[in-house]
mmCIF file with all atom_site columns, C-alpha atoms in Angstrom:
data_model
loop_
_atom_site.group_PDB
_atom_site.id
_atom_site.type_symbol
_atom_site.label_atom_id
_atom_site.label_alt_id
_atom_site.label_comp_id
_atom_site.label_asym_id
_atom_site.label_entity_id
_atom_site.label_seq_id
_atom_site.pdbx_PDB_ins_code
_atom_site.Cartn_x
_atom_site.Cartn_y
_atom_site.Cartn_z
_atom_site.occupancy
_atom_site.B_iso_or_equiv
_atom_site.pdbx_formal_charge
_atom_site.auth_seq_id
_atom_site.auth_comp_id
_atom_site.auth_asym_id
_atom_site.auth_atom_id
_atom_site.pdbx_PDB_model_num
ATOM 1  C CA . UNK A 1 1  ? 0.000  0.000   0.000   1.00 89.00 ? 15  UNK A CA 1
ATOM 2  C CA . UNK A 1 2  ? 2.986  2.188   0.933   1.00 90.00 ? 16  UNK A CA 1
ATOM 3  C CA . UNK A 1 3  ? 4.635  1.695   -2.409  1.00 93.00 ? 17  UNK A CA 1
ATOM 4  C CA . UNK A 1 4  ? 1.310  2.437   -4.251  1.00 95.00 ? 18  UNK A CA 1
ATOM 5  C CA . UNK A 1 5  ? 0.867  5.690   -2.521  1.00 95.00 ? 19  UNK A CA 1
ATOM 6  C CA . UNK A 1 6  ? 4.493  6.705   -3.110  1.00 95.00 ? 20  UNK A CA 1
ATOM 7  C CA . UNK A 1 7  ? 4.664  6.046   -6.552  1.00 96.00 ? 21  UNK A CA 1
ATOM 8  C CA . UNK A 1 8  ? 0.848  7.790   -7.341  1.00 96.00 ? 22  UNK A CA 1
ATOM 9  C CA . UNK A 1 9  ? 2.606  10.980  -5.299  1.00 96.00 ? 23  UNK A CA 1
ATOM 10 C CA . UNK A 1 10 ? 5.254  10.978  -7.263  1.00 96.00 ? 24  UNK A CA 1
ATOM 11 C CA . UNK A 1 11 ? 3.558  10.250  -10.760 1.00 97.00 ? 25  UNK A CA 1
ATOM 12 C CA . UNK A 1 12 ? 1.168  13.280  -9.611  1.00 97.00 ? 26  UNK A CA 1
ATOM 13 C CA . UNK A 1 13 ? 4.471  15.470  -8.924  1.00 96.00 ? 27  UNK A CA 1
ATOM 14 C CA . UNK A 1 14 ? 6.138  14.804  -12.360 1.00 95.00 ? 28  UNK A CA 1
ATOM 15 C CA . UNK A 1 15 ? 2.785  15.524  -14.203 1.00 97.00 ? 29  UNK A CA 1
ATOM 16 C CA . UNK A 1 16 ? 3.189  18.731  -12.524 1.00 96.00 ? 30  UNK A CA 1
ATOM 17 C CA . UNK A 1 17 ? 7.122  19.258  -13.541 1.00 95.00 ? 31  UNK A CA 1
ATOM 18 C CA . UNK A 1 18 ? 6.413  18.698  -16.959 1.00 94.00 ? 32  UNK A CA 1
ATOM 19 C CA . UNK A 1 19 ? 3.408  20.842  -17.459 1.00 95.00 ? 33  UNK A CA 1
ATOM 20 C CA . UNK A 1 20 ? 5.374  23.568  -15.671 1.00 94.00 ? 34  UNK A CA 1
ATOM 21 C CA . UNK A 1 21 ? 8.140  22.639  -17.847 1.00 93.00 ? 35  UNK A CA 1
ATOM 22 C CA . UNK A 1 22 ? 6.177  22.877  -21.201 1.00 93.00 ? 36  UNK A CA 1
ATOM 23 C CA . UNK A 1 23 ? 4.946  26.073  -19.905 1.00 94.00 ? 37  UNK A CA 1
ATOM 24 C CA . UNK A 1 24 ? 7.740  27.134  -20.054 1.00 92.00 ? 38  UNK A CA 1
ATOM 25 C CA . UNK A 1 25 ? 9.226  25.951  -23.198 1.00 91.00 ? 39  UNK A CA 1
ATOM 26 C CA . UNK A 1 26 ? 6.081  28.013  -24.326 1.00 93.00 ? 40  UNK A CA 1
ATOM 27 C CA . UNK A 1 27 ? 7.077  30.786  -22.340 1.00 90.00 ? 41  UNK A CA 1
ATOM 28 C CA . UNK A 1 28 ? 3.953  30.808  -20.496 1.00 91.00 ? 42  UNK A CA 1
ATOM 29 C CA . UNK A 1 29 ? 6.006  29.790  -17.296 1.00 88.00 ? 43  UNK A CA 1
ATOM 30 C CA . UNK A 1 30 ? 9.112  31.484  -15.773 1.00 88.00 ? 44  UNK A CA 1
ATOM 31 C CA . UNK A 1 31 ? 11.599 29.082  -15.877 1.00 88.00 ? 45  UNK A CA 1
ATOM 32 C CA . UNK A 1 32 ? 15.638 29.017  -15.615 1.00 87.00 ? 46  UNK A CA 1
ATOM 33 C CA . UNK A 1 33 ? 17.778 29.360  -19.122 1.00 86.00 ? 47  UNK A CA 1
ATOM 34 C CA . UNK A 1 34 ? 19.158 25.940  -18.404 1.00 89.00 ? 48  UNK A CA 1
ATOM 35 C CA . UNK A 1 35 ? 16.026 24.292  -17.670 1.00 89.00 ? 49  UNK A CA 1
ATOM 36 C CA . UNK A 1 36 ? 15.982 21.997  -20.793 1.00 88.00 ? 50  UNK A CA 1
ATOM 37 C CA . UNK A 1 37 ? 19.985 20.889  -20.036 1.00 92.00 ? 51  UNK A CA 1
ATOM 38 C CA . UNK A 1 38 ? 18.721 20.307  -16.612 1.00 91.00 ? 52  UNK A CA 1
ATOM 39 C CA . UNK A 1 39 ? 15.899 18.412  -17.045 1.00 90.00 ? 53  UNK A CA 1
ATOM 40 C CA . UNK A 1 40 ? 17.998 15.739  -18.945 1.00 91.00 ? 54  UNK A CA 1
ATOM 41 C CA . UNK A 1 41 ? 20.979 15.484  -16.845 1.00 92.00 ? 55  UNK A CA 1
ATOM 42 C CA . UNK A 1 42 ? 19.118 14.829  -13.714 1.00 91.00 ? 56  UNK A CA 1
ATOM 43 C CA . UNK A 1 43 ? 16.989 12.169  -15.550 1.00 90.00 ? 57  UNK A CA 1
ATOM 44 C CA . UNK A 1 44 ? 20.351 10.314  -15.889 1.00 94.00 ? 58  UNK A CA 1
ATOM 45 C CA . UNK A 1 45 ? 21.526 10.986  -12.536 1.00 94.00 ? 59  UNK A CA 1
ATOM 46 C CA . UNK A 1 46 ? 18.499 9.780   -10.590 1.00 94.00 ? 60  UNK A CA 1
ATOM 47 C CA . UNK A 1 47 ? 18.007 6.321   -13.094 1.00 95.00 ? 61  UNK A CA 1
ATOM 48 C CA . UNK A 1 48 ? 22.332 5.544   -11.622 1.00 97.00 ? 62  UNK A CA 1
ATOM 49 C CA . UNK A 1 49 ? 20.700 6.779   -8.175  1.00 97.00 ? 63  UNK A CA 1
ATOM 50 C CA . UNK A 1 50 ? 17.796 3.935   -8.339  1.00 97.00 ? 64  UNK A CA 1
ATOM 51 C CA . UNK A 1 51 ? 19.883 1.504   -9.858  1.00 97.00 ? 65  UNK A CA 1
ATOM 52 C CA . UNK A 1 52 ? 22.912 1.484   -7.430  1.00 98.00 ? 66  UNK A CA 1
ATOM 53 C CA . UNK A 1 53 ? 19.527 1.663   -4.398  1.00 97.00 ? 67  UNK A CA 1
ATOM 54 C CA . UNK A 1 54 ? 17.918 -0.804  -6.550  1.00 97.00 ? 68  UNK A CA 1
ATOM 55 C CA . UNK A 1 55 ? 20.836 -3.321  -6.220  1.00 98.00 ? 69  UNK A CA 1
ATOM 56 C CA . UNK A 1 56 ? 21.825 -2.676  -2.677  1.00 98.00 ? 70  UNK A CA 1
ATOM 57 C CA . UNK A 1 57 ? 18.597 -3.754  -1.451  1.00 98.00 ? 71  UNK A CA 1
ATOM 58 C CA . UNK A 1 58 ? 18.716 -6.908  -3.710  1.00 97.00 ? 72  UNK A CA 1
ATOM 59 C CA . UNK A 1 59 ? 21.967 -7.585  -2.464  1.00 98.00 ? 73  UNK A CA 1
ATOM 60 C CA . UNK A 1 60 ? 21.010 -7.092  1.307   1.00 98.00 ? 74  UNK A CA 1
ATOM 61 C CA . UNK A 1 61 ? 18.267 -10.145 0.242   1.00 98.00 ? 75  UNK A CA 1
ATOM 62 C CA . UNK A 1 62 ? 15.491 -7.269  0.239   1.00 98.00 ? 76  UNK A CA 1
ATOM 63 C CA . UNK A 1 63 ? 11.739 -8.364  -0.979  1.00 96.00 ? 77  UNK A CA 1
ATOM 64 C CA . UNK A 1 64 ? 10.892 -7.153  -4.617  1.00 96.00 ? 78  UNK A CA 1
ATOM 65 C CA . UNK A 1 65 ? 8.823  -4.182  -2.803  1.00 95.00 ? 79  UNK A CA 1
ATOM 66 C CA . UNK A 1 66 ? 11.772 -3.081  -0.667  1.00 96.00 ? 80  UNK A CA 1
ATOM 67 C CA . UNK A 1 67 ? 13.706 -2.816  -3.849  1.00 97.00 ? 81  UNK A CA 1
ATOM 68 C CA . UNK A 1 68 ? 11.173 -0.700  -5.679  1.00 97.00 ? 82  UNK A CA 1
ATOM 69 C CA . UNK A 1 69 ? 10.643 1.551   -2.960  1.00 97.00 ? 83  UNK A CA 1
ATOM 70 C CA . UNK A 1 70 ? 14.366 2.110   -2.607  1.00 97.00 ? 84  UNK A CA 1
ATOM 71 C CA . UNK A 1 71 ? 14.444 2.374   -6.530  1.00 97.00 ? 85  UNK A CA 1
ATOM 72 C CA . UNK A 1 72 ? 11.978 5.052   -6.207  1.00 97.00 ? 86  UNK A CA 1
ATOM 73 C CA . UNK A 1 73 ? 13.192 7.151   -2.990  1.00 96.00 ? 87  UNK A CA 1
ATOM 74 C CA . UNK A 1 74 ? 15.500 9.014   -5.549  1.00 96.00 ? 88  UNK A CA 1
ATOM 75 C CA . UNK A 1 75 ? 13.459 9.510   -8.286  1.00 96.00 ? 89  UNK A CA 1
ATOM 76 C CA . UNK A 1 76 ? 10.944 10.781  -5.994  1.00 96.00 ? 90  UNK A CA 1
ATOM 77 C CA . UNK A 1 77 ? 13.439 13.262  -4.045  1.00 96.00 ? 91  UNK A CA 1
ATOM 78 C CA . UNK A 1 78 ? 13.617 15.306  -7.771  1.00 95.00 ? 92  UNK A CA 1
ATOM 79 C CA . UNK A 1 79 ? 10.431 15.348  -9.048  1.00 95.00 ? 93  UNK A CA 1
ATOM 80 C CA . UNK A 1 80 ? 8.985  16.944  -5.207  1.00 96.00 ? 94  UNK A CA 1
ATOM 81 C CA . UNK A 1 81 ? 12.085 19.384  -5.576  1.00 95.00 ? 95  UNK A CA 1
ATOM 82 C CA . UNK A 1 82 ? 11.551 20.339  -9.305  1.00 93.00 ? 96  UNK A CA 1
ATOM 83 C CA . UNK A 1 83 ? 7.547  20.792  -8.630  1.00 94.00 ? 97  UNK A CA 1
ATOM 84 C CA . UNK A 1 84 ? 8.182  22.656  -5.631  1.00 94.00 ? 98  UNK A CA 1
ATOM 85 C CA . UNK A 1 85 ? 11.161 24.819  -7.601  1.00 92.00 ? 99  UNK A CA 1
ATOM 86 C CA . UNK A 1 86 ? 9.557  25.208  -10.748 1.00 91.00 ? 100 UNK A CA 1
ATOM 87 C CA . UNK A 1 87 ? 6.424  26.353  -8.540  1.00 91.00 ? 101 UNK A CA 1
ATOM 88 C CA . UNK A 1 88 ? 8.448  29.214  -6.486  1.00 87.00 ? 102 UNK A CA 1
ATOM 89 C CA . UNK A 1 89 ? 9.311  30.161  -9.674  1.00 67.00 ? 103 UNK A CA 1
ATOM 90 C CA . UNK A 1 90 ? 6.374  31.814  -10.561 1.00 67.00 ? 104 UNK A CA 1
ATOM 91 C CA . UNK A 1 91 ? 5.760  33.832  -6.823  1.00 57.00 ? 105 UNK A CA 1
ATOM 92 C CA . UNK A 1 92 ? 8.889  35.567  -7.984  1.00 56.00 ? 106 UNK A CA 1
#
């Protein structure tokens, strides 16, 4: 159940991101020069995040949900930093 609500949070939260995000490629949304750079090298960052989490817990003998929900933690540590970012952005 915890893994279901996690993962709906964060689905919820990167909706949000990427509407902000085309926004802004639109220029209907204030976002940062680099946005589009940044939005693909975090992408990469966080999949080597989850995979190194991923494989620790599988190591450590962890149940397939364990491993998902440490394959998730940093995925879901951007997109609740972007949405809340991206959403200061505009109060400036």
């Amino acid at each position: 159940m915890r893994l279901g609500l996690r993962s709906s949070v964060m689905m919820a939260e990167a909706q949000a991101v990427i509407a902000m995000r085309m926004a802004g490629m639109m220029g209907m949304w204030p976002v940062s020069p680099g946005e589009n750079a940044r939005m693909v090298s975090e992408k990469i960052a966080a999949l080597q995040e989850a995979q190194i989490a991923v494989m620790k817990a599988a190591m450590k003998g962890a149940s397939p949900a364990t491993m998902a929900e440490a394959a998730l933690r940093p995925v879901r540590r951007r997109t609740k930093a972007n949405a809340e970012r991206l959403a200061r952005d505009v109060t400036r």
